[in-house]
XYZ file of C-alpha atoms in Angstrom:
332
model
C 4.620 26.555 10.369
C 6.600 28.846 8.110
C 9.591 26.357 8.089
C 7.380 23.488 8.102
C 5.847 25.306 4.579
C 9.260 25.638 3.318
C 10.829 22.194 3.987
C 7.573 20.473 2.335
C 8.064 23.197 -0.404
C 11.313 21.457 -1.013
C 10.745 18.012 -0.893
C 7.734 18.379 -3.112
C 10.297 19.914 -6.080
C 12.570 16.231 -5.271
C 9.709 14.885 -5.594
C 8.588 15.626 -8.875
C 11.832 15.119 -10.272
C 12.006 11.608 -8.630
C 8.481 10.507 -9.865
C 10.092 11.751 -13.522
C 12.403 9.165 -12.971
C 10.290 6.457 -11.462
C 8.370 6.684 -14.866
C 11.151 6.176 -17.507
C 12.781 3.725 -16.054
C 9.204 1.980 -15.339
C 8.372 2.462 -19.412
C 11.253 1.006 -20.445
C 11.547 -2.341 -18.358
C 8.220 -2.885 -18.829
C 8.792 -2.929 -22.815
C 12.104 -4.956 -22.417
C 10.131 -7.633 -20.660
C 9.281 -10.524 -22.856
C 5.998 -10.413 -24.853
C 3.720 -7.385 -26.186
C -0.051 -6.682 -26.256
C -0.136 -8.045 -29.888
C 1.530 -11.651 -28.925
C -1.260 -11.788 -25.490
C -3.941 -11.227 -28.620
C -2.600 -13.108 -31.517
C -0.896 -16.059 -30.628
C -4.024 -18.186 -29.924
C -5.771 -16.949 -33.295
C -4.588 -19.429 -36.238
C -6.072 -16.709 -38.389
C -3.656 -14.537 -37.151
C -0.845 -13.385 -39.819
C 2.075 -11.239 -39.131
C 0.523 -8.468 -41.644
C -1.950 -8.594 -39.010
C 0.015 -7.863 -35.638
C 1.922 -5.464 -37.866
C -1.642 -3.339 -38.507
C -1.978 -4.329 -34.512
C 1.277 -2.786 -33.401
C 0.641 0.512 -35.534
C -2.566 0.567 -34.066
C -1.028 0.646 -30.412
C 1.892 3.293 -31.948
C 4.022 0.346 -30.439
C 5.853 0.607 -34.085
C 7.649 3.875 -33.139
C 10.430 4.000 -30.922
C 10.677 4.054 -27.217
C 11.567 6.749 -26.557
C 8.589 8.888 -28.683
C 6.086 6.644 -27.002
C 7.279 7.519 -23.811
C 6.997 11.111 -24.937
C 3.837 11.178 -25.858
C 3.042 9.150 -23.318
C 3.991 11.746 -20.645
C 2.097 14.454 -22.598
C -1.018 12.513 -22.014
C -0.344 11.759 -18.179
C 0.541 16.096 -18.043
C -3.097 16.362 -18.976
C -4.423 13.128 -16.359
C -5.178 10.855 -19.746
C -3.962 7.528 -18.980
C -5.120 6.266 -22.251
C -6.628 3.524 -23.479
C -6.484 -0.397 -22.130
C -4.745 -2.238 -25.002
C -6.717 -5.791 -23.768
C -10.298 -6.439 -22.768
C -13.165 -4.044 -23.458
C -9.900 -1.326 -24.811
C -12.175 1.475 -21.859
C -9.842 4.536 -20.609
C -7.536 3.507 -17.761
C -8.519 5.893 -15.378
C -11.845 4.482 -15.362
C -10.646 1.318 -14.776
C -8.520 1.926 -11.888
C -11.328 4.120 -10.474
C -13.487 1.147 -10.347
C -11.161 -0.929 -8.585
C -9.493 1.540 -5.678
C -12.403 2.036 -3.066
C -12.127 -1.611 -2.703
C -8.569 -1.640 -2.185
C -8.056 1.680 -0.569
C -10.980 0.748 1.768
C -9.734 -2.521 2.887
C -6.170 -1.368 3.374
C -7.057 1.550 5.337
C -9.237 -0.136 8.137
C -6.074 -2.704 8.428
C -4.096 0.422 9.089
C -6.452 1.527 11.776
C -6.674 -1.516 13.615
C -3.171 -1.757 13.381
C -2.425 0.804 14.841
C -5.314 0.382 17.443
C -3.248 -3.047 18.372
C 0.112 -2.423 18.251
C 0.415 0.810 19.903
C -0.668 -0.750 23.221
C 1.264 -3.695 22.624
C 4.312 -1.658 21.921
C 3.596 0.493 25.109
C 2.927 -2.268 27.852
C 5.681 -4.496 26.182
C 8.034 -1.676 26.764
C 6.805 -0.987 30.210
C 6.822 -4.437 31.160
C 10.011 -5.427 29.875
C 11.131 -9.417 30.062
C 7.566 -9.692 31.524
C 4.671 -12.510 30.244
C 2.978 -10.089 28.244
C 6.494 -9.313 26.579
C 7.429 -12.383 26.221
C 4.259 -13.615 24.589
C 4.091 -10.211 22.108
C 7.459 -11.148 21.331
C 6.202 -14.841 20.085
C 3.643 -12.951 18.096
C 5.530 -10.954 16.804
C 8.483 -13.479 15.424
C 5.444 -15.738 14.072
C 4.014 -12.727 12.157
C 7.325 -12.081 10.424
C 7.548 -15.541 9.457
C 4.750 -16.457 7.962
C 3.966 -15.460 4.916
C 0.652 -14.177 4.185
C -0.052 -16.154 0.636
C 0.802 -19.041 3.011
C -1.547 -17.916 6.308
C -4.482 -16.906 3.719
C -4.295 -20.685 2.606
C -4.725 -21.584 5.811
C -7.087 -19.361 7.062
C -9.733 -20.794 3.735
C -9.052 -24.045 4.422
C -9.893 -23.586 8.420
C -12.711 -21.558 7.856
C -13.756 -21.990 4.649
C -13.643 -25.879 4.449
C -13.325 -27.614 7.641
C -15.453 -24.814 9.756
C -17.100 -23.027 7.102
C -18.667 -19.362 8.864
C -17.060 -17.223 6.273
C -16.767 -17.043 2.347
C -13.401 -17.424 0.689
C -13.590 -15.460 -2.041
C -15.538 -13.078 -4.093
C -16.778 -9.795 -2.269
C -20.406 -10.570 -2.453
C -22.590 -13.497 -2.446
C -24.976 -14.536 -4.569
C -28.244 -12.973 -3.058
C -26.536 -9.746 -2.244
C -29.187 -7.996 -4.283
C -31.750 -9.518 -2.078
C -30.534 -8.804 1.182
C -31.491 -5.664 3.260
C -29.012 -3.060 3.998
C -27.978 -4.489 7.069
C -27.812 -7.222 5.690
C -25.488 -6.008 3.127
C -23.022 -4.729 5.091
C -23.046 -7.671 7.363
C -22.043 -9.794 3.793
C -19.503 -7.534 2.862
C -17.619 -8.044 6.380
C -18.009 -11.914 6.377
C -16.302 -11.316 2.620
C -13.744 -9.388 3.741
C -13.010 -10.481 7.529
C -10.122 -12.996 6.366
C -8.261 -10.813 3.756
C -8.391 -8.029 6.298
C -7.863 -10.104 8.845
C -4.485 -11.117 7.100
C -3.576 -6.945 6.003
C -3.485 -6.396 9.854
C -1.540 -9.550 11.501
C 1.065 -9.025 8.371
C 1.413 -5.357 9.615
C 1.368 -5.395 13.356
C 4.496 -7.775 14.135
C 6.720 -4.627 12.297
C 4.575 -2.089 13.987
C 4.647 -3.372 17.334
C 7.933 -4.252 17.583
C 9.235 -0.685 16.410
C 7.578 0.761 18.788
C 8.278 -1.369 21.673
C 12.312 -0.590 20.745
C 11.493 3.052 20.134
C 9.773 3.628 23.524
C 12.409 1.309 25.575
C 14.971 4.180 24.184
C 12.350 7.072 25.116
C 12.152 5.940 28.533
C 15.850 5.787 28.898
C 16.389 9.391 28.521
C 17.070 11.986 31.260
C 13.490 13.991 31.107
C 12.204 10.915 31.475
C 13.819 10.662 34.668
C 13.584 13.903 35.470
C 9.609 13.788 34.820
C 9.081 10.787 37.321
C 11.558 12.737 39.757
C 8.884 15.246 40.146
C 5.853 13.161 40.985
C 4.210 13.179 37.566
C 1.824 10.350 37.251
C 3.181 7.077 35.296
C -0.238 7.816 33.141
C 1.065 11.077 32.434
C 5.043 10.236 32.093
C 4.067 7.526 29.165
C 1.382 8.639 27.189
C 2.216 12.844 27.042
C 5.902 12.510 27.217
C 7.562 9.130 26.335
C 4.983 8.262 23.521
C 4.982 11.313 21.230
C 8.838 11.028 20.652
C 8.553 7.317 20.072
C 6.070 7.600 17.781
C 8.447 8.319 15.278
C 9.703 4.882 13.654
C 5.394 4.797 13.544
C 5.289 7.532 11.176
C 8.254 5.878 9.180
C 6.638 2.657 8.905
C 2.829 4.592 8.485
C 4.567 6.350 5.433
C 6.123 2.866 3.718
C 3.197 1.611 4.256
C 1.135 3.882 1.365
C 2.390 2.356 -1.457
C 1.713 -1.142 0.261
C -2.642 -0.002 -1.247
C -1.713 -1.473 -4.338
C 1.641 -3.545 -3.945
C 0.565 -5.523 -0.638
C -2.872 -6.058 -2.436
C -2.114 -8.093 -5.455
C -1.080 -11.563 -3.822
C -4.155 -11.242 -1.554
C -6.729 -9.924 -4.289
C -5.615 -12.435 -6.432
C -6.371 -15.096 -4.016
C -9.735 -14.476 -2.456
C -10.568 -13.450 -5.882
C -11.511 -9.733 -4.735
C -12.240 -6.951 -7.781
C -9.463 -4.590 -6.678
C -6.325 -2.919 -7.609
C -4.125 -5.822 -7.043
C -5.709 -8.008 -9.089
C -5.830 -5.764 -11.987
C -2.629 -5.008 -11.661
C -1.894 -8.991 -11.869
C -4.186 -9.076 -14.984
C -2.711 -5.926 -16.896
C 0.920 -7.534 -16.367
C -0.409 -10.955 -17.381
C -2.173 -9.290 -20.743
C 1.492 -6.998 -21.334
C -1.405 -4.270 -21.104
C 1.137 -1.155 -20.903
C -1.115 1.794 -20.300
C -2.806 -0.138 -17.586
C 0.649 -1.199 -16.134
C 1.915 2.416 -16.005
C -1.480 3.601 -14.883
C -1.324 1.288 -11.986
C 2.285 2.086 -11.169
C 2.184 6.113 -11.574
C -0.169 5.477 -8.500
C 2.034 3.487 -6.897
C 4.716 6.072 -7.520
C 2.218 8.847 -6.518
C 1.229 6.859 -3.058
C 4.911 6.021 -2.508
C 6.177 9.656 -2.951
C 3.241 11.187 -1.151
C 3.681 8.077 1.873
C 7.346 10.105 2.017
C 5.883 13.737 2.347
C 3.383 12.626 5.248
C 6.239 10.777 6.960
C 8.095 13.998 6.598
C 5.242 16.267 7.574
C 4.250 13.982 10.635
C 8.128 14.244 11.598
C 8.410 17.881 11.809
C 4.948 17.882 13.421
C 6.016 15.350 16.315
C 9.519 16.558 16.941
C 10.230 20.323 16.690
C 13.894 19.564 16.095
C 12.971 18.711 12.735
C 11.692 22.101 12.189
C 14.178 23.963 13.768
C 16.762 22.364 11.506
C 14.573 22.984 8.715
C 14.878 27.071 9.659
C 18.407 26.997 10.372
C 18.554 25.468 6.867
C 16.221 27.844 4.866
């Protein structure tokens, strides 16, 4: 645990110096992209001189140069003030975002549990049943779900069920009488809301997941205490799921850590379409408004979940293969 301490003590100082970097370079292509807060709120006002967006962009400080607003922009985030949202109702960041993330964090992390709760048995009987019908048919699966997009399958999912067979709502997270219902009956509209998008999180996910594994535990079960473990009469129960499936488990972590960031990134297409109130689509609107706090707001968290998706991978490495920390003491 000692070396595990001191590799994680590590990475978290490479860390911090990468999320430095994630942020100025985030700052400043975000400002070289076409457009400005002022243009988003004086374009459309005829009464709208250029005395006026002058007052606007000295309002904003977006008169100074770049690189003092990205100072004091970093000696706000050093104290957690994300400032102020430049469009809209102008509220503190941070309580925007904080508004929007159980939503999103919520959704993506029951499609991370039933991935997993899919693809790990697909991955293990597909292995064990190599060029069988259940292989064969995962592998269809599989090559569908990494063809289709999921804009694409989300289109087709509302216009299935939506339309032509309509049992569930296609956007919006509650319906109209929400206040009215029980709270059973509540809960029971808030999963008809968000069956599809879900529905689409987890199918997008599983074809990668799956198939990792499936490759990862054909190589486990290739390997000489493999052999050596059926040679002495341990069950098949036993030889899989104690010995083969902990050391393929490790493209899973890999892919479980990649996946963080995927909260907000993953969300905005799908928010955007089922019109759900969540990270995505505020992302989507802050980007569409040239709202810069709110941009850098949304992507220091995608930074933080992205760096922090790296450290768990890490963690769950040296936790599942005590290689990892024996290399990290030899190291130290």
């Amino acid at each position: 645990m000692l070396a595990l301490a001191n590799r994680l003590l590590r990475k978290t100082l490479w860390v911090a110096g990468i999320f430095l970097g994630i942020t100025l370079i985030s700052f400043a292509v975000i400002h070289l992209a076409p457009g400005s807060p002022t243009d988003m709120q004086t374009t459309l006002n005829p009464l709208a001189t250029a005395e006026t967006r002058a007052r606007l962009e000295k309002l904003y400080g977006l008169d100074r140069p770049l690189y003092i607003q990205y100072a004091d922009w970093l000696g706000k985030l050093v104290r957690f003030d994300f400032g102020q949202s430049l469009s809209g109702d102008h509220r503190p960041v941070w309580e925007k975002i904080r508004e929007r993330l159980p939503l999103t964090f919520s959704m993506n992390i029951v499609s991370l549990l039933l991935t997993l709760a899919v693809a790990v048995p697909i991955g293990v009987v597909s292995a064990r049943r190599q060029g069988g019908a259940f292989d064969r048919g995962a592998t269809v699966l599989v090559f569908i779900g990494f063809a289709m997009p999921g804009f694409w399958l989300a289109l087709l999912l509302m216009l299935l069920f939506g339309i032509s067979w309509p049992v569930l709502p296609i956007s919006g997270l509650t319906s109209m009488d929400f206040a009215t219902l029980s709270p059973l009956g509540k809960a029971g509209d808030l999963a008809r809301h968000l069956a599809l998008p879900i529905f689409i999180y987890t199918f997008g996910s599983l074809a990668g997941m799956s198939r990792f594994l499936r490759s990862s535990m054909l190589e486990v079960l290739r390997q000489d205490y493999i052999l050596t473990a059926r040679a002495k009469g341990l069950p098949e129960r036993v030889v899989i799921y104690k010995h083969a499936l902990r050391n393929a488990l490790l493209p899973v972590i890999t892919i479980l850590g990649l996946s963080v960031p995927g909260l907000i990134g993953g969300s905005v297409i799908i928010e955007s379409i089922f019109a759900l109130p969540g990270l995505g689509q505020l992302f989507y609107q802050s980007v569409m408004a040239r709202d810069y706090p709110l941009i850098m707001g949304n992507l220091v968290l995608g930074a933080v979940l992205t760096l922090a998706g790296n450290l768990l991978a890490d963690a769950g490495y040296a936790l599942a293969d005590p290689r990892i920390r024996l290399g990290g003491r030899e190291g130290a």
